[in-house]
Amino acid sequence: MQNVLGLILAGGQGTRLGILTEKIPKPAVQFGGKYRLIDFTLSNCVNSGIYRIGVLTQYRPHLLNKHIGIGKPWDLDRKGGGVTILQPYSTLAGSVWYKGTADAVYQNIEFVDEYEPNYIVVLSGDHIYSMDYSEFLYYHISKGAVATIACMEVPLNEANRFGIMVTDLDNRIMEFQEKPEEPKSDLASLGIYVFTWDFIKEALIEDAKDESSEHDFGKNVIPKILTTKRVYAFPFEGYWRDVGTIQSYWETNLELTRPIPPFNLYDPNWRFYTRSEEMQPAYISNERTVRNSIVSEGCEIYGHIDNSVISQGVTVGEGSIIKNSVIMTKVVIGNDVVIEDAIIAENSIVKDRCKIGVGHFAESKYDRKVYDSHITVIGMDSIIEEDCQLGKNVVVGNDKTILKGTQIESGGFCI
Amino acid sequence: MAFSSSISLHDTQCIQKGCDKMKALGLILAGGKSDALGKLVYKRASAALPVFGKYRAIDFILSNMVNSGIYKVGVLTQYNPRSLMDHLGSGKEWDLDRKNGGLYILQPYLGMTGEYWYRGTADAIFQNTTILRRGDEDYVLIGSGDHIYKMLYNDLFSFHFAKGADVTLLVKELDETYDITQYGTVVTTEDGRITEMYEKVENPLTRKAFLGIYFMNKFLLLDLLYDSVPSGKYDLLLDVIIPNLSKLRVYAYEFDGYWRNIKKGIDEYYKTNMEVLNSKQIREELFLKYGRVYTKLKDYPPAKFTGTAKVSNSMISDGCIVSGVVKNSVLFRGVVVKAGARVENSIIMQDSVIEEGALVRNAIVDKNCVIRAEQMLVGDFEPVVLEKWMVI
């Protein structure tokens, strides 16, 4: 994979994750007990032999930059190549943000050219899947394509959320519909592309000149080139998730706790790497049992855990019960706490005798579009004082303190 | 003999600045063979013995040194060093992959003048005087690779200067849980100066044991080594320090934290692991106080507990998949306990598998073992030890 460069688009906010992405970009959101979303794509790259990677950031990049650093956990601290963070920059002509996926790559043509790659792989930094990109590339080369898009069959009624491709028998793409009202096929684009660099470079330069374009690969660049050039679909049959909403984020996490999870983190030949703090093994006391759950290192568990994902360094006090929840790094949970159907973000503190996720679902009074499920979400660095009671579908923002004894009904919020 | 026992200008500066600028070289003695550990050290040095689910014994002193600001560390190896070398690598897990300083592996070597193994601790250092001469460190901290404790050495350094000591040794008043006849003991004046030292005697005068940590001026150490090793005195404590107690100002700095020497035997090793399991206080001291303990990362995913798992009072590392019953045990990374299996009062090392219906009690199972379905591995008064790669 000497002649390939990976570009990971990691600038997105992920607005539908609500407060989880208020302070950090979506690729930096924690997942599966010790990872952040971008780890999966980065690990796929190095496992596929791609050691030259650019990560394009834009929205609140600090945590992401710190996480990636010089790429040491992924063996990307290398001479010649490695990982480079590509942020929007200003030039003599003025300063612009990345206006779209295509524009983001366009603005980094010089970076790519320096490596003189024959191919580039354009990836998204917030998907959960394992894919060998070398197979993808081999497919691209064998088809003689200029662009290849990884795709997956989706249920027809969900097809309107995706870019849909109509292909011929050879998988050549004949038509591309971006989020269509009436989809003509069930083959959805995963936002994972291989391009022949010389070709796509010209196409990007042309697209940049077009003022009516939104500078997006799916909306503008792909539909334009497939009329004249060979653009292929690469059928992907493995597990792939875009955790775009709070509901899907929660579900995808909890899927990992199943006896045989659909996504395998334990494959010794396809490890996922991450930058994580050095912590001691988890300690589980004789108080209650831990079942159907994932518990990371650094945890001290004195309570009862059922069907939950517990991230690194979490403390759960005596008599506490955690059910169907995702608890992120270094959260401290006091004694006799009950937590059900909740997501609690990094470094938050839930003090003694709190009850979170009680009662029945009610429509969110804050934002019905984002908070449309029964899941209660507590942001980073928040403190829930003693004896609080939070209903279902409650939102507590980042850096908030809920005073002692407060009751928030289902659908309520504190932002 | 010419000992430079007066306080140098640099020492004075150190005292004034609270030792911020003090530079010390760390030397870790990790070459010793330990017969008492039996099967556990057939294929590894005792410093490389896995402890507490994910660490190896040497991680503690390495992390202590790095957390105390010592970034140049030499590890002296001799006995079965493969797994130790594998573990240390470039030293990057301890931030010791550095341009200045970093990690030095000091092995016995073949020279023009003959071929010697390290004949003792003093000889081991004497054969590596180059690392002492090079570099701008004025002091050297010598420790052992198989002691379990957490400490920042900075207070010891301050003590050393404040007392105007030539050599400072770390000591600890050992309680009844330690077999004092197995340790070297010291007798001190009220001021802390050591007047007498005894190595493993039947009825020692005190219960103050020497913990194997020496701190002294580098050039003084060189002087002492040149004075002893060429004349066939090879042990740093017995041949170098003890005979010079009257000439040198040797001080004892008292350590009052948790300390264990797992080299003393399988029992001690087992007991130490169980102690950590049973005491939250010891866990906090060892893992959270005075900086973290660093070790080689393995990138295992978090541990998983299925619906049939029943875990109590146990340490579970990343990569474990637990479906059976685990009680009072330490599971290392990647251990699989299948449904219906029971693990009690045991230490199960990396990547071992306990299959359906198997019973493991009072046992130490080394790496990559398989206990087949319905099989039993039960120790009675002493824990039974299963060697690496065994299948029963």
mmCIF file of N, CA and C in Angstrom, chain A residues 162-218:
data_model
loop_
_atom_site.group_PDB
_atom_site.id
_atom_site.type_symbol
_atom_site.label_atom_id
_atom_site.label_comp_id
_atom_site.label_asym_id
_atom_site.label_seq_id
_atom_site.Cartn_x
_atom_site.Cartn_y
_atom_site.Cartn_z
ATOM 1 N N PHE A 162 -29.891 7.754 2.988
ATOM 2 C CA PHE A 162 -28.562 7.517 2.432
ATOM 3 C C PHE A 162 -28.438 8.051 1.004
ATOM 4 N N GLY A 163 -27.198 8.021 0.501
ATOM 5 C CA GLY A 163 -26.977 8.187 -0.920
ATOM 6 C C GLY A 163 -27.209 6.828 -1.554
ATOM 7 N N ILE A 164 -28.122 6.765 -2.533
ATOM 8 C CA ILE A 164 -28.503 5.473 -3.101
ATOM 9 C C ILE A 164 -27.919 5.323 -4.505
ATOM 10 N N MET A 165 -27.415 4.112 -4.795
ATOM 11 C CA MET A 165 -26.774 3.886 -6.072
ATOM 12 C C MET A 165 -27.544 2.869 -6.895
ATOM 13 N N VAL A 166 -27.672 3.176 -8.174
ATOM 14 C CA VAL A 166 -28.265 2.217 -9.096
ATOM 15 C C VAL A 166 -27.119 1.673 -9.937
ATOM 16 N N THR A 167 -26.937 0.327 -9.919
ATOM 17 C CA THR A 167 -25.778 -0.240 -10.603
ATOM 18 C C THR A 167 -26.202 -1.216 -11.687
ATOM 19 N N ASP A 168 -25.272 -1.482 -12.602
ATOM 20 C CA ASP A 168 -25.524 -2.531 -13.580
ATOM 21 C C ASP A 168 -25.003 -3.855 -13.024
ATOM 22 N N LEU A 169 -25.021 -4.912 -13.832
ATOM 23 C CA LEU A 169 -24.659 -6.236 -13.324
ATOM 24 C C LEU A 169 -23.203 -6.313 -12.866
ATOM 25 N N ASP A 170 -22.373 -5.484 -13.439
ATOM 26 C CA ASP A 170 -20.955 -5.490 -13.108
ATOM 27 C C ASP A 170 -20.650 -4.566 -11.911
ATOM 28 N N ASN A 171 -21.687 -4.049 -11.285
ATOM 29 C CA ASN A 171 -21.540 -3.110 -10.169
ATOM 30 C C ASN A 171 -21.107 -1.707 -10.586
ATOM 31 N N ARG A 172 -21.130 -1.444 -11.874
ATOM 32 C CA ARG A 172 -20.822 -0.085 -12.283
ATOM 33 C C ARG A 172 -22.015 0.810 -11.945
ATOM 34 N N ILE A 173 -21.745 1.959 -11.393
ATOM 35 C CA ILE A 173 -22.837 2.827 -10.939
ATOM 36 C C ILE A 173 -23.401 3.613 -12.123
ATOM 37 N N MET A 174 -24.716 3.472 -12.329
ATOM 38 C CA MET A 174 -25.359 4.163 -13.435
ATOM 39 C C MET A 174 -26.001 5.459 -12.962
ATOM 40 N N GLU A 175 -26.457 5.431 -11.730
ATOM 41 C CA GLU A 175 -27.169 6.612 -11.245
ATOM 42 C C GLU A 175 -26.926 6.753 -9.748
ATOM 43 N N PHE A 176 -26.855 7.969 -9.270
ATOM 44 C CA PHE A 176 -26.619 8.217 -7.857
ATOM 45 C C PHE A 176 -27.704 9.162 -7.343
ATOM 46 N N GLN A 177 -28.426 8.740 -6.310
ATOM 47 C CA GLN A 177 -29.476 9.608 -5.753
ATOM 48 C C GLN A 177 -29.098 9.959 -4.326
ATOM 49 N N GLU A 178 -28.986 11.216 -4.005
ATOM 50 C CA GLU A 178 -28.644 11.622 -2.650
ATOM 51 C C GLU A 178 -29.927 11.766 -1.845
ATOM 52 N N LYS A 179 -30.057 10.981 -0.796
ATOM 53 C CA LYS A 179 -31.233 10.965 0.078
ATOM 54 C C LYS A 179 -32.554 11.097 -0.695
ATOM 55 N N PRO A 180 -32.869 10.112 -1.538
ATOM 56 C CA PRO A 180 -34.010 10.247 -2.449
ATOM 57 C C PRO A 180 -35.356 9.992 -1.746
ATOM 58 N N GLU A 181 -36.379 10.677 -2.241
ATOM 59 C CA GLU A 181 -37.736 10.445 -1.736
ATOM 60 C C GLU A 181 -38.200 9.055 -2.172
ATOM 61 N N GLU A 182 -37.945 8.754 -3.439
ATOM 62 C CA GLU A 182 -38.334 7.446 -3.961
ATOM 63 C C GLU A 182 -37.101 6.695 -4.442
ATOM 64 N N PRO A 183 -36.475 5.947 -3.549
ATOM 65 C CA PRO A 183 -35.229 5.266 -3.923
ATOM 66 C C PRO A 183 -35.457 4.210 -4.998
ATOM 67 N N LYS A 184 -34.503 4.159 -5.955
ATOM 68 C CA LYS A 184 -34.632 3.186 -7.040
ATOM 69 C C LYS A 184 -33.898 1.893 -6.710
ATOM 70 N N SER A 185 -33.159 1.889 -5.613
ATOM 71 C CA SER A 185 -32.415 0.678 -5.246
ATOM 72 C C SER A 185 -32.196 0.687 -3.740
ATOM 73 N N ASP A 186 -31.685 -0.415 -3.218
ATOM 74 C CA ASP A 186 -31.431 -0.449 -1.776
ATOM 75 C C ASP A 186 -29.938 -0.461 -1.470
ATOM 76 N N LEU A 187 -29.134 -0.035 -2.453
ATOM 77 C CA LEU A 187 -27.688 -0.038 -2.289
ATOM 78 C C LEU A 187 -27.245 1.346 -1.802
ATOM 79 N N ALA A 188 -26.835 1.425 -0.519
ATOM 80 C CA ALA A 188 -26.534 2.733 0.056
ATOM 81 C C ALA A 188 -25.033 2.985 0.101
ATOM 82 N N SER A 189 -24.649 4.218 -0.152
ATOM 83 C CA SER A 189 -23.234 4.597 -0.067
ATOM 84 C C SER A 189 -22.834 4.713 1.394
ATOM 85 N N LEU A 190 -21.641 4.207 1.742
ATOM 86 C CA LEU A 190 -21.161 4.292 3.117
ATOM 87 C C LEU A 190 -20.258 5.506 3.339
ATOM 88 N N GLY A 191 -20.139 6.325 2.302
ATOM 89 C CA GLY A 191 -19.260 7.484 2.439
ATOM 90 C C GLY A 191 -17.793 7.111 2.507
ATOM 91 N N ILE A 192 -17.457 5.955 1.917
ATOM 92 C CA ILE A 192 -16.071 5.478 1.894
ATOM 93 C C ILE A 192 -15.676 5.358 0.423
ATOM 94 N N TYR A 193 -14.649 6.099 0.018
ATOM 95 C CA TYR A 193 -14.320 6.166 -1.403
ATOM 96 C C TYR A 193 -12.870 5.816 -1.671
ATOM 97 N N VAL A 194 -12.632 5.216 -2.843
ATOM 98 C CA VAL A 194 -11.267 5.161 -3.382
ATOM 99 C C VAL A 194 -11.271 5.964 -4.671
ATOM 100 N N PHE A 195 -10.302 6.832 -4.808
ATOM 101 C CA PHE A 195 -10.189 7.611 -6.045
ATOM 102 C C PHE A 195 -8.806 7.435 -6.635
ATOM 103 N N THR A 196 -8.762 7.464 -7.963
ATOM 104 C CA THR A 196 -7.471 7.563 -8.633
ATOM 105 C C THR A 196 -7.072 9.037 -8.542
ATOM 106 N N TRP A 197 -5.958 9.299 -7.925
ATOM 107 C CA TRP A 197 -5.643 10.672 -7.532
ATOM 108 C C TRP A 197 -5.582 11.647 -8.710
ATOM 109 N N ASP A 198 -4.858 11.287 -9.768
ATOM 110 C CA ASP A 198 -4.717 12.222 -10.892
ATOM 111 C C ASP A 198 -6.068 12.659 -11.430
ATOM 112 N N PHE A 199 -6.976 11.691 -11.449
ATOM 113 C CA PHE A 199 -8.287 12.006 -11.989
ATOM 114 C C PHE A 199 -9.096 12.883 -11.035
ATOM 115 N N ILE A 200 -9.167 12.482 -9.769
ATOM 116 C CA ILE A 200 -10.044 13.192 -8.845
ATOM 117 C C ILE A 200 -9.513 14.598 -8.557
ATOM 118 N N LYS A 201 -8.220 14.747 -8.671
ATOM 119 C CA LYS A 201 -7.631 16.071 -8.468
ATOM 120 C C LYS A 201 -8.196 17.070 -9.484
ATOM 121 N N GLU A 202 -8.227 16.646 -10.753
ATOM 122 C CA GLU A 202 -8.779 17.519 -11.789
ATOM 123 C C GLU A 202 -10.258 17.793 -11.528
ATOM 124 N N ALA A 203 -10.975 16.721 -11.129
ATOM 125 C CA ALA A 203 -12.407 16.875 -10.881
ATOM 126 C C ALA A 203 -12.668 17.837 -9.729
ATOM 127 N N LEU A 204 -11.799 17.795 -8.722
ATOM 128 C CA LEU A 204 -11.975 18.676 -7.564
ATOM 129 C C LEU A 204 -11.690 20.125 -7.923
ATOM 130 N N ILE A 205 -10.675 20.316 -8.755
ATOM 131 C CA ILE A 205 -10.343 21.675 -9.187
ATOM 132 C C ILE A 205 -11.506 22.258 -9.981
ATOM 133 N N GLU A 206 -12.094 21.417 -10.810
ATOM 134 C CA GLU A 206 -13.232 21.858 -11.600
ATOM 135 C C GLU A 206 -14.436 22.179 -10.715
ATOM 136 N N ASP A 207 -14.662 21.288 -9.727
ATOM 137 C CA ASP A 207 -15.786 21.470 -8.818
ATOM 138 C C ASP A 207 -15.631 22.750 -8.003
ATOM 139 N N ALA A 208 -14.389 23.062 -7.645
ATOM 140 C CA ALA A 208 -14.150 24.257 -6.840
ATOM 141 C C ALA A 208 -14.523 25.529 -7.597
ATOM 142 N N LYS A 209 -14.406 25.452 -8.947
ATOM 143 C CA LYS A 209 -14.727 26.635 -9.760
ATOM 144 C C LYS A 209 -16.227 26.832 -9.900
ATOM 145 N N ASP A 210 -16.980 25.722 -9.704
ATOM 146 C CA ASP A 210 -18.428 25.759 -9.909
ATOM 147 C C ASP A 210 -19.121 26.382 -8.700
ATOM 148 N N GLU A 211 -19.658 27.583 -8.869
ATOM 149 C CA GLU A 211 -20.201 28.294 -7.720
ATOM 150 C C GLU A 211 -21.546 27.740 -7.257
ATOM 151 N N SER A 212 -22.234 27.015 -8.135
ATOM 152 C CA SER A 212 -23.524 26.457 -7.742
ATOM 153 C C SER A 212 -23.365 25.170 -6.946
ATOM 154 N N SER A 213 -22.135 24.632 -6.912
ATOM 155 C CA SER A 213 -21.906 23.355 -6.237
ATOM 156 C C SER A 213 -21.818 23.529 -4.730
ATOM 157 N N GLU A 214 -22.255 22.488 -4.014
ATOM 158 C CA GLU A 214 -22.110 22.503 -2.550
ATOM 159 C C GLU A 214 -20.793 21.863 -2.114
ATOM 160 N N HIS A 215 -19.996 21.461 -3.075
ATOM 161 C CA HIS A 215 -18.672 20.873 -2.836
ATOM 162 C C HIS A 215 -18.739 19.631 -1.953
ATOM 163 N N ASP A 216 -19.694 18.790 -2.279
ATOM 164 C CA ASP A 216 -19.863 17.549 -1.523
ATOM 165 C C ASP A 216 -19.653 16.371 -2.468
ATOM 166 N N PHE A 217 -18.952 15.332 -2.018
ATOM 167 C CA PHE A 217 -18.706 14.191 -2.902
ATOM 168 C C PHE A 217 -20.024 13.565 -3.343
ATOM 169 N N GLY A 218 -20.890 13.270 -2.392
ATOM 170 C CA GLY A 218 -22.122 12.556 -2.711
ATOM 171 C C GLY A 218 -23.089 13.383 -3.539
#
